[in-house]
mmCIF file of C-alpha atoms in Angstrom:
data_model
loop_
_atom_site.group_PDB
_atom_site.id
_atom_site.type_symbol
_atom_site.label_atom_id
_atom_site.label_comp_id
_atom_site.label_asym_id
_atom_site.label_seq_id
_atom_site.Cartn_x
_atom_site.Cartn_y
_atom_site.Cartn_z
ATOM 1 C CA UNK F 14 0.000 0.000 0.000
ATOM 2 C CA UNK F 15 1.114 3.597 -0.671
ATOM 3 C CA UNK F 16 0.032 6.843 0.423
ATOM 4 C CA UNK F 17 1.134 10.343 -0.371
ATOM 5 C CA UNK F 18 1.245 12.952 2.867
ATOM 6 C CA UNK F 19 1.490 16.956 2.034
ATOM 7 C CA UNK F 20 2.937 18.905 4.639
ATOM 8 C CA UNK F 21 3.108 22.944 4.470
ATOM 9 C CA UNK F 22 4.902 25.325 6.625
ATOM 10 C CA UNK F 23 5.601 29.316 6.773
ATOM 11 C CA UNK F 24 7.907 30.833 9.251
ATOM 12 C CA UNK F 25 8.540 35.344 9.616
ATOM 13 C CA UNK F 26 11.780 36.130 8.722
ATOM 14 C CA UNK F 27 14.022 38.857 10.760
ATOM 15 C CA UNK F 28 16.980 40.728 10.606
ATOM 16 C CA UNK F 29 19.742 38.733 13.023
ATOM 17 C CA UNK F 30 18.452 35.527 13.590
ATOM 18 C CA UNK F 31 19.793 32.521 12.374
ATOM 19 C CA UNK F 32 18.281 30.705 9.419
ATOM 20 C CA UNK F 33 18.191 26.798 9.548
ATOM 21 C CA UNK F 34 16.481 24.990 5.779
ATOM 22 C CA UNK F 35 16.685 21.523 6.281
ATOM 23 C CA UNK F 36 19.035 21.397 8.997
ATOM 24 C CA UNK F 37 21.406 23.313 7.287
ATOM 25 C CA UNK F 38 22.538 26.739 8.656
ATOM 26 C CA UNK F 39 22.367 29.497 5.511
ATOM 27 C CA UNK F 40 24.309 32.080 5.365
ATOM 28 C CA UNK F 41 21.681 34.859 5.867
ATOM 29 C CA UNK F 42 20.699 38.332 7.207
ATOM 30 C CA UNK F 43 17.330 37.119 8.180
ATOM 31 C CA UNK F 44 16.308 34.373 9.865
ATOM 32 C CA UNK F 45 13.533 32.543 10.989
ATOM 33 C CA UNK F 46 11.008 33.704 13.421
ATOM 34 C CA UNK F 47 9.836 30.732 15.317
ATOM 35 C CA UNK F 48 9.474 28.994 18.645
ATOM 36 C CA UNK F 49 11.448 26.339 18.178
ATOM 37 C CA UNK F 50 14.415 26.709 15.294
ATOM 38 C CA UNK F 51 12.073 27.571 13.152
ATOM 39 C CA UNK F 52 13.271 24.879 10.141
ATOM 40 C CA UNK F 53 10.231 25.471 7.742
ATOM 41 C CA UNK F 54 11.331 22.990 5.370
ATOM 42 C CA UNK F 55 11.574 20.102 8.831
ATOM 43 C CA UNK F 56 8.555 21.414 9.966
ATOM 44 C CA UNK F 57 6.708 20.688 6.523
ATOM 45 C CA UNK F 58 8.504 17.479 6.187
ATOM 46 C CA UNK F 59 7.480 16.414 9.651
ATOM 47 C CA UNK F 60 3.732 17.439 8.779
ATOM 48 C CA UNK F 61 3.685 15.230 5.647
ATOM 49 C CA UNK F 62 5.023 12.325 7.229
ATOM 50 C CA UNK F 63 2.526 12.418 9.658
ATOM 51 C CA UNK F 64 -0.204 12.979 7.189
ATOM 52 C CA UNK F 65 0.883 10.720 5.004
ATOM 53 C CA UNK F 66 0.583 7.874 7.945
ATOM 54 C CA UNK F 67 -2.756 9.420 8.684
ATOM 55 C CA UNK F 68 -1.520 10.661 12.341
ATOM 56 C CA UNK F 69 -2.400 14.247 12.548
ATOM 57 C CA UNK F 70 0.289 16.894 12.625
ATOM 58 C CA UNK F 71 3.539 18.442 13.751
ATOM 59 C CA UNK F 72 1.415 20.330 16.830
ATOM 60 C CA UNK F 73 -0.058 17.032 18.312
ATOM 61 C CA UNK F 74 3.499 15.914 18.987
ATOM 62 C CA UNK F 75 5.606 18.780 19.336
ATOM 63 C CA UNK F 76 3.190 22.114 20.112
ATOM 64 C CA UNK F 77 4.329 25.156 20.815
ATOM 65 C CA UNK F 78 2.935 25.598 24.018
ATOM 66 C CA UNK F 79 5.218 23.216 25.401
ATOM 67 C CA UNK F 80 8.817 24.562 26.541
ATOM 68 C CA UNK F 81 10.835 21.066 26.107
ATOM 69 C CA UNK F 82 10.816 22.458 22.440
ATOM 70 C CA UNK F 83 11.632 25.762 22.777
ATOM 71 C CA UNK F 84 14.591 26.486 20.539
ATOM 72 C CA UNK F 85 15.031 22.868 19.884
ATOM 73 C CA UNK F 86 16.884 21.585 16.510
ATOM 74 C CA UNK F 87 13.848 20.684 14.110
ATOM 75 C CA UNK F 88 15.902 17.210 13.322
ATOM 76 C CA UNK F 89 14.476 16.584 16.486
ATOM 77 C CA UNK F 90 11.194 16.559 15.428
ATOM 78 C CA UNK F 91 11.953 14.465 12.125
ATOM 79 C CA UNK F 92 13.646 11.689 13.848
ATOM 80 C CA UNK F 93 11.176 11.177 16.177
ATOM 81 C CA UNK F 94 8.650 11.458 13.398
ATOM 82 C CA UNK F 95 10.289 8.778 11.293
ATOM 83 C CA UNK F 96 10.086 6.440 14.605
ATOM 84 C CA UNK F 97 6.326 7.318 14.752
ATOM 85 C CA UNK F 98 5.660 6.329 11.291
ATOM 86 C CA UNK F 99 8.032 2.902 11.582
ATOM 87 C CA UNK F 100 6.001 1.979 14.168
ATOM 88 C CA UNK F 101 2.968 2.500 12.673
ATOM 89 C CA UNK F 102 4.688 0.121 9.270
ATOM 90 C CA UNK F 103 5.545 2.850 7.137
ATOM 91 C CA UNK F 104 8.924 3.688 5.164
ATOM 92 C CA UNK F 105 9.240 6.709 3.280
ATOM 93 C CA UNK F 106 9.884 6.031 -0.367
ATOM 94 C CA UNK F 107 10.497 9.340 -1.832
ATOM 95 C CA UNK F 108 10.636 12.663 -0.625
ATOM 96 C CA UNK F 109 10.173 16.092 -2.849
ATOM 97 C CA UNK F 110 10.126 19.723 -1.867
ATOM 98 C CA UNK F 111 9.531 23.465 -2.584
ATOM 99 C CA UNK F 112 11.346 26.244 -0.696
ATOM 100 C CA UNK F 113 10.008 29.384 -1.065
ATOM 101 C CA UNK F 114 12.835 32.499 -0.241
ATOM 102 C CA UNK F 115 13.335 35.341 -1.998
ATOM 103 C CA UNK F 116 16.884 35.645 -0.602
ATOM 104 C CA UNK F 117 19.666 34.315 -0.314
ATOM 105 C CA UNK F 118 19.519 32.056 -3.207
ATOM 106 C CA UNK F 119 20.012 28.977 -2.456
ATOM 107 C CA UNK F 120 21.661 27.021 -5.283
ATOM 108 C CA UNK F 121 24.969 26.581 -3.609
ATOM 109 C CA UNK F 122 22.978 24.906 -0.275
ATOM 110 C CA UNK F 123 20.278 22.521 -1.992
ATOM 111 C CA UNK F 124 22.705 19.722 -2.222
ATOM 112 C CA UNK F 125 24.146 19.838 1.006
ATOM 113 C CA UNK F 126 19.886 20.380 2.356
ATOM 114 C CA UNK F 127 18.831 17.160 0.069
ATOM 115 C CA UNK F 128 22.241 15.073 1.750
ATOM 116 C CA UNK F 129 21.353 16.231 5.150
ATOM 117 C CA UNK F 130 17.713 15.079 4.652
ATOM 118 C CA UNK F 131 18.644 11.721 3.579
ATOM 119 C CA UNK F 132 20.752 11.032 6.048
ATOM 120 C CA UNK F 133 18.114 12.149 8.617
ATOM 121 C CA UNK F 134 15.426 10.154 6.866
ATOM 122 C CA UNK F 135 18.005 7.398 6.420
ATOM 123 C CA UNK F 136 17.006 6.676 2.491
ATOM 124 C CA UNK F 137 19.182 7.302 -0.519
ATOM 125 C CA UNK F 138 19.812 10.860 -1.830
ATOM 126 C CA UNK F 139 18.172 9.918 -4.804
ATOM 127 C CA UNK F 140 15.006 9.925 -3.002
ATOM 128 C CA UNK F 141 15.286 13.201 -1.797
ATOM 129 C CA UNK F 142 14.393 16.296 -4.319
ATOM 130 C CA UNK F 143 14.932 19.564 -3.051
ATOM 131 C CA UNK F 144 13.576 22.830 -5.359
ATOM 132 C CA UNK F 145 14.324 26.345 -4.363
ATOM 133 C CA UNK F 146 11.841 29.535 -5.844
ATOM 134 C CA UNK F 147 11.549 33.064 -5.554
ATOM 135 C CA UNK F 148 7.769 34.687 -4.963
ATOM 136 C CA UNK F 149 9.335 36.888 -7.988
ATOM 137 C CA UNK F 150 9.106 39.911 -5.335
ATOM 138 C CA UNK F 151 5.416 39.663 -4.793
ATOM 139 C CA UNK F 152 3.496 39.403 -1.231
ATOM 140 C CA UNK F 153 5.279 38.747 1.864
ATOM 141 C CA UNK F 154 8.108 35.908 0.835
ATOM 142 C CA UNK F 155 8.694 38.474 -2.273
ATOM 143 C CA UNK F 156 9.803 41.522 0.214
ATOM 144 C CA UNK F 157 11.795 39.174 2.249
ATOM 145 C CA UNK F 158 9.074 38.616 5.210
ATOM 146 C CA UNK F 159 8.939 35.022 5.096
ATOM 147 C CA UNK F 160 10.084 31.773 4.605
ATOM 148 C CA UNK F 161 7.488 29.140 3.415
ATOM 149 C CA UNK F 162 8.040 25.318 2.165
ATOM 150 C CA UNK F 163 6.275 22.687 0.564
ATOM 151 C CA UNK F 164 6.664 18.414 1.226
ATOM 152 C CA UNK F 165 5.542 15.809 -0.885
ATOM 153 C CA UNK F 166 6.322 12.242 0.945
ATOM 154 C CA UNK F 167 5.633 8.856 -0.619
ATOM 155 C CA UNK F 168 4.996 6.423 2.134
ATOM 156 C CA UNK F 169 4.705 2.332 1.525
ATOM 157 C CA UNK F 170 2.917 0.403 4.276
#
């Protein structure tokens, strides 16, 4: 059996934090505004592994009113997302996502991002696509706001 889980996630940026995309630390004016790392592109992952399992989402397991995840590293939340879903007899197949930043670009991190990923979801790079866009200057990501992402995971059960 296969199913698909979609997982979404938006973060504000501002001027001196750090900014963390996949568990990778980007060279960046602006970072993430968030209570934990704020790792949009975890966070989404997380959120479509959990969907795709048909288990709810990243808030049920890790919400933000609770202070054991304040500032915590978002591979955190993957790892213990990945046991969740082994448990439950599900392996990821295939992994694909959409990174939405106007700036930096992020052509020089993507391969490092999809390698980090893999390791974390312990599957082969080559099931791990990572896609980078500009909002072409337009709404909130365009005038370097926010940070938003977009996960696509193929589960097998």
């Amino acid at each position: 059996m296969f199913r698909v889980g979609f997982g979404y996630d938006l973060h504000q940026l501002k001027k001196g934090s750090k900014l963390l995309i996949g568990g990778v630390e980007i060279d960046s004016e602006f970072g993430a505004f968030s209570f934990s790392d704020g790792d949009c592109l975890l966070h989404a992952l997380v959120d479509a592994m959990l969907g795709g399992a048909g288990l709810g989402d990243i808030g049920e397991y890790f919400p933000d009113t609770d202070e054991r995840f304040r500032d915590i590293n978002s591979s955190f939340f993957v790892t213990e997302t990945l046991d969740l879903i082994n448990k439950n007899d599900f392996k990821i197949v295939n992994m694909d996502a959409t990174i939405l930043l106007e700036r930096p670009k992020l052509m020089n991190y993507k391969q490092i991002i999809k390698k980090n990923i893999a390791n974390l979801l312990n599957i082969s790079e080559y099931s791990v696509n990572i896609k980078a866009k500009t909002n072409e200057k337009i709404g909130e990501i365009g005038a370097s706001l926010a940070i938003a992402s977009y996960v696509v995971v193929l589960l097998e059960g």
